[in-house]
Amino acid sequence: MNDTTRNPRSGHGEYKIPGGKLVVVDLRVNEGRLKDVRLSGDFFLEPPEALDAINAALEGLPCGTDAGHLADAVRGALDADVQMFGLSPEGIAVVIQRALA
Amino acid sequence: MNETSIRSQWTDFDWQLVHPGPLMPLRHMALDQVLLDEVAAGRRAPTLRIWEWAAPAVVIGIFQSLKNEVDAQAAQAHGIQVVRRISGGGAMFVEPGNTITYSIYAPLSLVEGMSFQDAYACMDDFVLQALGDLGIRAWYQPLNDITSEGGKIGGAAQARRGGAVLHHVTMAYDIDATKMLQVLRVGREKLSDKGTTSAAKRVDPLRSQTGLAREVVIQHMVDTFRRRNGLRDGALTPDEQAAAERLIGEKFGTEAWLAKVP
């Protein structure tokens, strides 16, 4: 988890949110921090540009960030009018942790 | 839920039917955006569009990863074009004549105050009724599936833009599940809460359930919509056709869009 090597490693996680949709993440870890975070999946998100905001919110967070803080980071990056269907900040936190496991 | 807003009724609108001949996959993608924009702008009346496919395709959702979802080599070997649509949801595999695909373009007021879940189910109520008339007991399975005792029949996806909503559905009519599983990467994780480990077993096509020709099922769906809501025969305008052509060049046919999520 506390990856301090200079060489970035990559991670891939998948999580089917119970009663929701599949959320997938591809990312890299560089000096213990999340890098090139790319969320994908068959969920619904309005407006679609919100996906970029979510990726950006996760970028650079320490790998050891707990699930609650990961979810908070996602929530904090979203405008009030953003709507998720089959996707949740908590689900995103789970998939990030799976990618790092 | 929202008592101050005014939800419109299906019968408030002058519904138009658009059902042109077979079109190429990229044309279908572009038309979804054009017609949604036209309805949002008030230039087009609310519309039901029935799709006919001129070529096989894998259509991925706007948020899906191209490389995670599609086996590019297998798709190429089968001559299947991969395209990305403007709505969320999962990948679908189509060959001419093997699915029933349609879109509804409606003012957002139709689903005003509804949860996303209710909005999805509301848009497909006419289909459940039509299938019921044909002897298929089908129901809406949240979040976005149409299912039956035999298994999943189809999936829906919505997109909102301005004051309009696009509701898009693909139902399996006579799907080649073996080929589908060669081109789509359907992982175990995706199936983990579905009570099955086989994507092929999840899908039970309409042909086996009705024994009816695809055209007969479509006609009955259209008739059901017409009886409930009113429906006038319409057509794509030359401006809409031109706008779709332009969007293929600028967006849907570009690598940037297809690999938007690589």
Tab-separated table of C-alpha atoms in Angstrom:
chain	number	residue	atom	x	y	z
A	1	MET	CA	0.000	0.000	0.000
A	2	ASN	CA	2.626	2.542	1.010
A	3	ASP	CA	4.416	2.319	-2.272
A	4	THR	CA	7.494	4.479	-2.071
A	5	THR	CA	9.313	3.141	-5.094
A	6	ARG	CA	10.135	5.473	-7.944
A	7	ASN	CA	8.609	3.195	-10.554
A	8	PRO	CA	4.889	3.744	-10.934
A	9	ARG	CA	2.839	0.566	-10.725
A	10	SER	CA	-0.591	0.223	-12.209
A	11	GLY	CA	-3.772	-0.978	-10.616
A	12	HIS	CA	-7.126	-2.164	-11.896
A	13	GLY	CA	-10.244	-2.627	-9.797
A	14	GLU	CA	-13.815	-3.659	-10.507
A	15	TYR	CA	-16.805	-3.449	-8.219
A	16	LYS	CA	-20.420	-4.259	-8.948
A	17	ILE	CA	-22.280	-1.948	-6.612
A	18	PRO	CA	-25.003	-4.085	-5.026
A	19	GLY	CA	-28.281	-3.078	-6.656
A	20	GLY	CA	-26.300	-0.658	-8.814
A	21	LYS	CA	-23.931	-0.825	-11.760
A	22	LEU	CA	-20.384	-1.934	-12.457
A	23	VAL	CA	-17.703	0.614	-11.628
A	24	VAL	CA	-14.156	0.074	-12.832
A	25	VAL	CA	-10.973	1.964	-12.177
A	26	ASP	CA	-7.602	1.952	-13.852
A	27	LEU	CA	-4.895	3.930	-12.111
A	28	ARG	CA	-1.212	4.162	-11.353
A	29	VAL	CA	0.597	4.638	-8.101
A	30	ASN	CA	3.498	7.032	-8.013
A	31	GLU	CA	5.403	7.761	-4.820
A	32	GLY	CA	2.514	6.563	-2.725
A	33	ARG	CA	-0.116	8.644	-4.468
A	34	LEU	CA	-2.904	7.980	-6.966
A	35	LYS	CA	-2.021	8.964	-10.499
A	36	ASP	CA	-3.852	8.841	-13.844
A	37	VAL	CA	-7.088	7.789	-12.162
A	38	ARG	CA	-9.590	6.689	-14.791
A	39	LEU	CA	-13.031	5.620	-13.694
A	40	SER	CA	-15.294	3.741	-16.108
A	41	GLY	CA	-18.313	1.479	-16.093
A	42	ASP	CA	-21.926	0.974	-17.116
A	43	PHE	CA	-23.347	3.453	-14.612
A	44	PHE	CA	-25.327	6.622	-15.314
A	45	LEU	CA	-24.066	10.082	-14.467
A	46	GLU	CA	-25.536	13.463	-15.343
A	47	PRO	CA	-24.031	15.629	-16.645
A	48	PRO	CA	-21.419	13.305	-18.221
A	49	GLU	CA	-18.642	15.872	-17.686
A	50	ALA	CA	-18.883	15.109	-13.962
A	51	LEU	CA	-16.723	12.040	-14.627
A	52	ASP	CA	-13.713	14.294	-15.258
A	53	ALA	CA	-14.344	16.081	-11.971
A	54	ILE	CA	-14.425	12.763	-10.099
A	55	ASN	CA	-11.172	11.578	-11.677
A	56	ALA	CA	-9.538	14.904	-10.854
A	57	ALA	CA	-10.726	14.767	-7.238
A	58	LEU	CA	-8.998	11.424	-6.714
A	59	GLU	CA	-5.787	12.360	-8.469
A	60	GLY	CA	-2.853	12.773	-6.092
A	61	LEU	CA	-4.555	11.392	-2.981
A	62	PRO	CA	-2.314	9.239	-0.788
A	63	CYS	CA	-2.782	5.498	-1.374
A	64	GLY	CA	-3.523	5.029	2.306
A	65	THR	CA	-6.606	7.297	2.224
A	66	ASP	CA	-9.443	5.466	3.945
A	67	ALA	CA	-12.762	4.740	2.264
A	68	GLY	CA	-14.620	7.509	4.052
A	69	HIS	CA	-12.167	10.154	2.926
A	70	LEU	CA	-12.103	8.817	-0.643
A	71	ALA	CA	-15.900	9.093	-0.763
A	72	ASP	CA	-15.727	12.585	0.746
A	73	ALA	CA	-13.237	13.671	-1.902
A	74	VAL	CA	-15.602	12.501	-4.639
A	75	ARG	CA	-18.614	14.124	-3.021
A	76	GLY	CA	-16.785	17.389	-2.557
A	77	ALA	CA	-15.881	17.591	-6.236
A	78	LEU	CA	-19.457	17.391	-7.475
A	79	ASP	CA	-21.746	20.312	-8.201
A	80	ALA	CA	-25.165	20.225	-6.554
A	81	ASP	CA	-26.880	19.399	-9.859
A	82	VAL	CA	-24.869	16.225	-10.509
A	83	GLN	CA	-26.957	13.056	-10.415
A	84	MET	CA	-25.699	9.499	-10.109
A	85	PHE	CA	-27.726	6.420	-10.911
A	86	GLY	CA	-26.225	3.046	-10.099
A	87	LEU	CA	-23.089	4.812	-8.844
A	88	SER	CA	-22.155	6.278	-5.470
A	89	PRO	CA	-19.159	7.973	-3.811
A	90	GLU	CA	-18.953	4.962	-1.443
A	91	GLY	CA	-18.852	2.558	-4.398
A	92	ILE	CA	-16.084	4.580	-5.996
A	93	ALA	CA	-14.121	4.382	-2.725
A	94	VAL	CA	-14.437	0.579	-2.755
A	95	VAL	CA	-13.197	0.224	-6.311
A	96	ILE	CA	-10.211	2.480	-5.623
A	97	GLN	CA	-9.252	0.331	-2.639
A	98	ARG	CA	-9.656	-2.825	-4.730
A	99	ALA	CA	-7.306	-1.410	-7.355
A	100	LEU	CA	-4.707	-0.776	-4.643
A	101	ALA	CA	-5.087	-4.130	-2.883
B	1	MET	CA	-42.462	14.490	-4.607
B	2	ASN	CA	-42.182	17.945	-6.122
B	3	GLU	CA	-45.665	19.331	-5.860
B	4	THR	CA	-44.948	22.709	-7.379
B	5	SER	CA	-43.671	21.310	-10.672
B	6	ILE	CA	-46.038	20.301	-13.396
B	7	ARG	CA	-45.556	16.874	-14.851
B	8	SER	CA	-46.858	16.507	-18.367
B	9	GLN	CA	-48.785	13.500	-19.647
B	10	TRP	CA	-47.860	11.333	-22.608
B	11	THR	CA	-51.049	12.430	-24.340
B	12	ASP	CA	-50.060	16.112	-24.036
B	13	PHE	CA	-47.673	15.690	-26.972
B	14	ASP	CA	-47.945	15.257	-30.711
B	15	TRP	CA	-45.756	12.119	-30.859
B	16	GLN	CA	-43.909	11.415	-34.083
B	17	LEU	CA	-42.780	8.016	-35.334
B	18	VAL	CA	-39.446	7.851	-37.138
B	19	HIS	CA	-38.653	4.448	-38.609
B	20	PRO	CA	-36.292	4.757	-41.566
B	21	GLY	CA	-34.582	1.846	-43.322
B	22	PRO	CA	-31.324	0.281	-42.123
B	23	LEU	CA	-28.617	2.769	-41.109
B	24	MET	CA	-24.943	2.367	-40.306
B	25	PRO	CA	-23.993	2.257	-36.611
B	26	LEU	CA	-22.293	5.674	-36.591
B	27	ARG	CA	-25.395	7.223	-38.140
B	28	HIS	CA	-27.497	5.811	-35.328
B	29	MET	CA	-25.145	7.276	-32.697
B	30	ALA	CA	-25.226	10.704	-34.327
B	31	LEU	CA	-29.017	10.673	-34.762
B	32	ASP	CA	-29.515	10.077	-31.034
B	33	GLN	CA	-27.690	13.320	-30.296
B	34	VAL	CA	-29.334	15.282	-33.113
B	35	LEU	CA	-32.886	14.248	-32.254
B	36	LEU	CA	-32.355	14.790	-28.524
B	37	ASP	CA	-31.033	18.290	-29.242
B	38	GLU	CA	-33.911	19.027	-31.623
B	39	VAL	CA	-36.520	18.003	-29.059
B	40	ALA	CA	-34.677	19.965	-26.348
B	41	ALA	CA	-34.698	23.043	-28.598
B	42	GLY	CA	-38.395	22.621	-29.370
B	43	ARG	CA	-37.746	22.262	-33.093
B	44	ARG	CA	-38.970	18.653	-33.177
B	45	ALA	CA	-42.037	17.145	-31.551
B	46	PRO	CA	-41.422	14.311	-29.082
B	47	THR	CA	-40.395	11.269	-31.056
B	48	LEU	CA	-40.287	7.479	-31.007
B	49	ARG	CA	-37.511	6.201	-33.252
B	50	ILE	CA	-37.281	2.546	-34.250
B	51	TRP	CA	-33.797	1.492	-35.332
B	52	GLU	CA	-32.826	-0.837	-38.179
B	53	TRP	CA	-29.183	-1.844	-38.416
B	54	ALA	CA	-27.303	-1.922	-41.740
B	55	ALA	CA	-24.226	-3.581	-40.186
B	56	PRO	CA	-23.238	-5.431	-37.030
B	57	ALA	CA	-21.924	-3.355	-34.148
B	58	VAL	CA	-20.824	-3.262	-30.562
B	59	VAL	CA	-22.230	-0.137	-28.925
B	60	ILE	CA	-20.557	0.896	-25.687
B	61	GLY	CA	-21.899	3.323	-23.089
B	62	ILE	CA	-20.446	6.797	-22.739
B	63	PHE	CA	-18.557	5.919	-19.530
B	64	GLN	CA	-17.266	2.498	-20.543
B	65	SER	CA	-13.631	1.694	-21.132
B	66	LEU	CA	-13.098	0.635	-24.734
B	67	LYS	CA	-10.375	-1.860	-23.982
B	68	ASN	CA	-12.010	-3.279	-20.863
B	69	GLU	CA	-15.332	-3.928	-22.600
B	70	VAL	CA	-14.455	-5.056	-26.097
B	71	ASP	CA	-12.158	-7.725	-27.497
B	72	ALA	CA	-10.956	-5.617	-30.419
B	73	GLN	CA	-9.370	-8.564	-32.201
B	74	ALA	CA	-12.514	-10.679	-32.053
B	75	ALA	CA	-14.636	-7.731	-33.148
B	76	GLN	CA	-12.384	-7.133	-36.128
B	77	ALA	CA	-12.344	-10.832	-37.033
B	78	HIS	CA	-16.139	-10.839	-37.134
B	79	GLY	CA	-16.291	-7.547	-39.062
B	80	ILE	CA	-18.000	-5.786	-36.177
B	81	GLN	CA	-17.677	-2.031	-35.824
B	82	VAL	CA	-17.300	-0.613	-32.310
B	83	VAL	CA	-19.062	2.685	-31.591
B	84	ARG	CA	-19.730	4.775	-28.491
B	85	ARG	CA	-23.150	6.255	-27.710
B	86	ILE	CA	-24.107	9.387	-25.747
B	87	SER	CA	-25.961	7.574	-22.952
B	88	GLY	CA	-24.576	5.611	-20.032
B	89	GLY	CA	-25.132	1.917	-19.429
B	90	GLY	CA	-23.480	-1.198	-20.748
B	91	ALA	CA	-22.206	-2.581	-24.030
B	92	MET	CA	-24.582	-4.163	-26.480
B	93	PHE	CA	-23.954	-6.441	-29.418
B	94	VAL	CA	-26.171	-6.116	-32.461
B	95	GLU	CA	-26.419	-7.749	-35.855
B	96	PRO	CA	-28.982	-6.732	-38.476
B	97	GLY	CA	-32.301	-8.336	-37.596
B	98	ASN	CA	-31.269	-9.737	-34.207
B	99	THR	CA	-32.336	-6.942	-31.868
B	100	ILE	CA	-35.240	-4.579	-31.419
B	101	THR	CA	-33.797	-1.145	-30.711
B	102	TYR	CA	-35.669	2.082	-30.141
B	103	SER	CA	-35.257	5.549	-28.691
B	104	ILE	CA	-37.753	7.922	-27.152
B	105	TYR	CA	-36.926	11.634	-27.217
B	106	ALA	CA	-39.194	13.472	-24.794
B	107	PRO	CA	-39.436	16.748	-22.927
B	108	LEU	CA	-38.026	16.398	-19.434
B	109	SER	CA	-41.420	17.498	-18.084
B	110	LEU	CA	-42.688	13.978	-18.827
B	111	VAL	CA	-40.600	12.626	-15.940
B	112	GLU	CA	-40.703	15.768	-13.796
B	113	GLY	CA	-40.291	15.023	-10.096
B	114	MET	CA	-39.728	11.300	-10.691
B	115	SER	CA	-36.729	9.421	-9.324
B	116	PHE	CA	-34.352	8.118	-11.984
B	117	GLN	CA	-35.701	4.648	-11.219
B	118	ASP	CA	-39.312	5.639	-11.867
B	119	ALA	CA	-38.337	7.614	-14.966
B	120	TYR	CA	-36.780	4.499	-16.497
B	121	ALA	CA	-39.741	2.269	-15.773
B	122	CYS	CA	-42.230	4.909	-16.921
B	123	MET	CA	-40.683	5.145	-20.380
B	124	ASP	CA	-40.965	1.419	-21.048
B	125	ASP	CA	-44.440	0.841	-19.707
B	126	PHE	CA	-45.856	0.650	-23.242
B	127	VAL	CA	-43.369	-2.102	-24.097
B	128	LEU	CA	-44.297	-4.186	-21.073
B	129	GLN	CA	-47.920	-3.874	-22.134
B	130	ALA	CA	-47.106	-4.795	-25.741
B	131	LEU	CA	-45.078	-7.834	-24.672
B	132	GLY	CA	-47.850	-8.874	-22.292
B	133	ASP	CA	-50.348	-8.805	-25.176
B	134	LEU	CA	-48.006	-11.157	-27.035
B	135	GLY	CA	-47.975	-13.591	-24.133
B	136	ILE	CA	-44.667	-12.595	-22.536
B	137	ARG	CA	-44.889	-11.734	-18.880
B	138	ALA	CA	-42.177	-9.081	-18.709
B	139	TRP	CA	-41.351	-6.562	-16.038
B	140	TYR	CA	-38.960	-3.741	-15.337
B	141	GLN	CA	-36.090	-4.868	-13.169
B	142	PRO	CA	-34.298	-1.928	-11.601
B	143	LEU	CA	-32.100	-0.309	-12.399
B	144	ASN	CA	-32.427	-0.613	-16.139
B	145	ASP	CA	-33.400	-4.080	-17.349
B	146	ILE	CA	-36.481	-5.477	-19.007
B	147	THR	CA	-36.746	-9.070	-17.910
B	148	SER	CA	-39.007	-12.113	-18.033
B	149	GLU	CA	-39.309	-15.539	-16.446
B	150	GLY	CA	-36.997	-16.832	-19.164
B	151	GLY	CA	-34.300	-14.240	-18.406
B	152	LYS	CA	-33.257	-10.771	-19.418
B	153	ILE	CA	-34.854	-9.424	-22.583
B	154	GLY	CA	-33.278	-6.005	-22.829
B	155	GLY	CA	-31.633	-3.008	-21.241
B	156	ALA	CA	-32.362	0.703	-21.171
B	157	ALA	CA	-30.190	3.790	-20.937
B	158	GLN	CA	-31.089	7.437	-20.521
B	159	ALA	CA	-29.348	10.716	-21.172
B	160	ARG	CA	-30.540	14.207	-20.342
B	161	ARG	CA	-29.668	17.342	-22.198
B	162	GLY	CA	-31.244	20.720	-21.663
B	163	GLY	CA	-34.969	20.236	-21.347
B	164	ALA	CA	-35.125	16.796	-22.939
B	165	VAL	CA	-34.546	13.176	-22.054
B	166	LEU	CA	-33.383	10.377	-24.329
B	167	HIS	CA	-34.505	6.873	-23.414
B	168	HIS	CA	-32.789	4.181	-25.403
B	169	VAL	CA	-33.561	0.443	-25.322
B	170	THR	CA	-32.105	-2.625	-26.967
B	171	MET	CA	-33.959	-5.913	-26.674
B	172	ALA	CA	-32.536	-9.242	-27.832
B	173	TYR	CA	-34.654	-10.729	-30.596
B	174	ASP	CA	-32.445	-13.547	-31.840
B	175	ILE	CA	-29.028	-12.889	-30.440
B	176	ASP	CA	-26.009	-15.085	-31.128
B	177	ALA	CA	-24.860	-15.390	-27.511
B	178	THR	CA	-21.693	-17.269	-28.434
B	179	LYS	CA	-20.523	-14.522	-30.758
B	180	MET	CA	-21.620	-11.884	-28.266
B	181	LEU	CA	-19.387	-13.396	-25.588
B	182	GLN	CA	-16.455	-13.506	-28.001
B	183	VAL	CA	-16.551	-9.760	-28.575
B	184	LEU	CA	-17.789	-8.473	-25.223
B	185	ARG	CA	-15.705	-8.907	-22.112
B	186	VAL	CA	-18.412	-9.664	-19.600
B	187	GLY	CA	-16.575	-10.179	-16.343
B	188	ARG	CA	-17.600	-12.233	-13.346
B	189	GLU	CA	-17.759	-9.086	-11.230
B	190	LYS	CA	-20.502	-7.677	-13.416
B	191	LEU	CA	-22.606	-10.804	-12.941
B	192	SER	CA	-21.843	-11.107	-9.245
B	193	ASP	CA	-25.232	-9.971	-7.946
B	194	LYS	CA	-27.320	-11.415	-10.786
B	195	GLY	CA	-27.552	-14.944	-9.449
B	196	THR	CA	-25.824	-16.391	-12.480
B	197	THR	CA	-22.276	-16.685	-13.701
B	198	SER	CA	-23.166	-16.909	-17.385
B	199	ALA	CA	-23.995	-13.875	-19.494
B	200	ALA	CA	-25.389	-16.172	-22.181
B	201	LYS	CA	-27.911	-17.616	-19.734
B	202	ARG	CA	-28.966	-14.139	-18.678
B	203	VAL	CA	-30.296	-13.254	-22.101
B	204	ASP	CA	-33.401	-14.926	-23.424
B	205	PRO	CA	-34.308	-13.594	-26.837
B	206	LEU	CA	-37.799	-12.555	-27.853
B	207	ARG	CA	-37.879	-14.914	-30.788
B	208	SER	CA	-37.806	-18.009	-28.627
B	209	GLN	CA	-40.445	-16.540	-26.326
B	210	THR	CA	-42.940	-15.325	-28.922
B	211	GLY	CA	-42.320	-17.437	-32.011
B	212	LEU	CA	-43.267	-14.262	-33.885
B	213	ALA	CA	-41.397	-12.494	-36.669
B	214	ARG	CA	-39.408	-9.479	-35.485
B	215	GLU	CA	-41.489	-7.129	-37.661
B	216	VAL	CA	-44.667	-8.387	-35.978
B	217	VAL	CA	-43.298	-7.637	-32.503
B	218	ILE	CA	-42.189	-4.149	-33.598
B	219	GLN	CA	-45.533	-3.426	-35.237
B	220	HIS	CA	-47.341	-4.424	-32.082
B	221	MET	CA	-45.091	-2.154	-29.993
B	222	VAL	CA	-45.777	0.762	-32.318
B	223	ASP	CA	-49.529	0.062	-32.297
B	224	THR	CA	-49.517	-0.079	-28.499
B	225	PHE	CA	-47.676	3.243	-28.260
B	226	ARG	CA	-50.105	4.771	-30.770
B	227	ARG	CA	-53.166	3.560	-28.892
B	228	ARG	CA	-51.914	4.881	-25.556
B	229	ASN	CA	-50.299	8.163	-26.551
B	230	GLY	CA	-51.173	8.950	-30.146
B	231	LEU	CA	-48.430	8.642	-32.772
B	232	ARG	CA	-48.103	10.253	-36.170
B	233	ASP	CA	-45.906	8.896	-38.927
B	234	GLY	CA	-42.950	11.245	-39.377
B	235	ALA	CA	-39.528	11.345	-40.959
B	236	LEU	CA	-36.037	12.696	-40.452
B	237	THR	CA	-35.678	16.149	-41.971
B	238	PRO	CA	-32.888	16.993	-44.425
B	239	ASP	CA	-31.422	19.314	-41.776
B	240	GLU	CA	-31.359	16.510	-39.228
B	241	GLN	CA	-29.722	14.170	-41.734
B	242	ALA	CA	-27.091	16.781	-42.507
B	243	ALA	CA	-26.450	17.460	-38.820
B	244	ALA	CA	-25.957	13.733	-38.195
B	245	GLU	CA	-23.525	13.482	-41.093
B	246	ARG	CA	-21.572	16.426	-39.720
B	247	LEU	CA	-21.456	14.883	-36.229
B	248	ILE	CA	-20.084	11.624	-37.611
B	249	GLY	CA	-17.137	13.555	-39.028
B	250	GLU	CA	-16.608	15.806	-36.034
B	251	LYS	CA	-17.367	13.442	-33.173
B	252	PHE	CA	-18.756	9.955	-33.455
B	253	GLY	CA	-16.386	8.770	-36.174
B	254	THR	CA	-13.274	10.081	-34.417
B	255	GLU	CA	-10.792	8.090	-32.363
B	256	ALA	CA	-11.016	10.792	-29.690
B	257	TRP	CA	-14.682	9.938	-29.076
B	258	LEU	CA	-14.385	6.173	-29.433
B	259	ALA	CA	-11.421	6.043	-27.068
B	260	LYS	CA	-12.796	8.807	-24.806
B	261	VAL	CA	-12.339	6.299	-22.004
B	262	PRO	CA	-9.549	4.133	-23.404
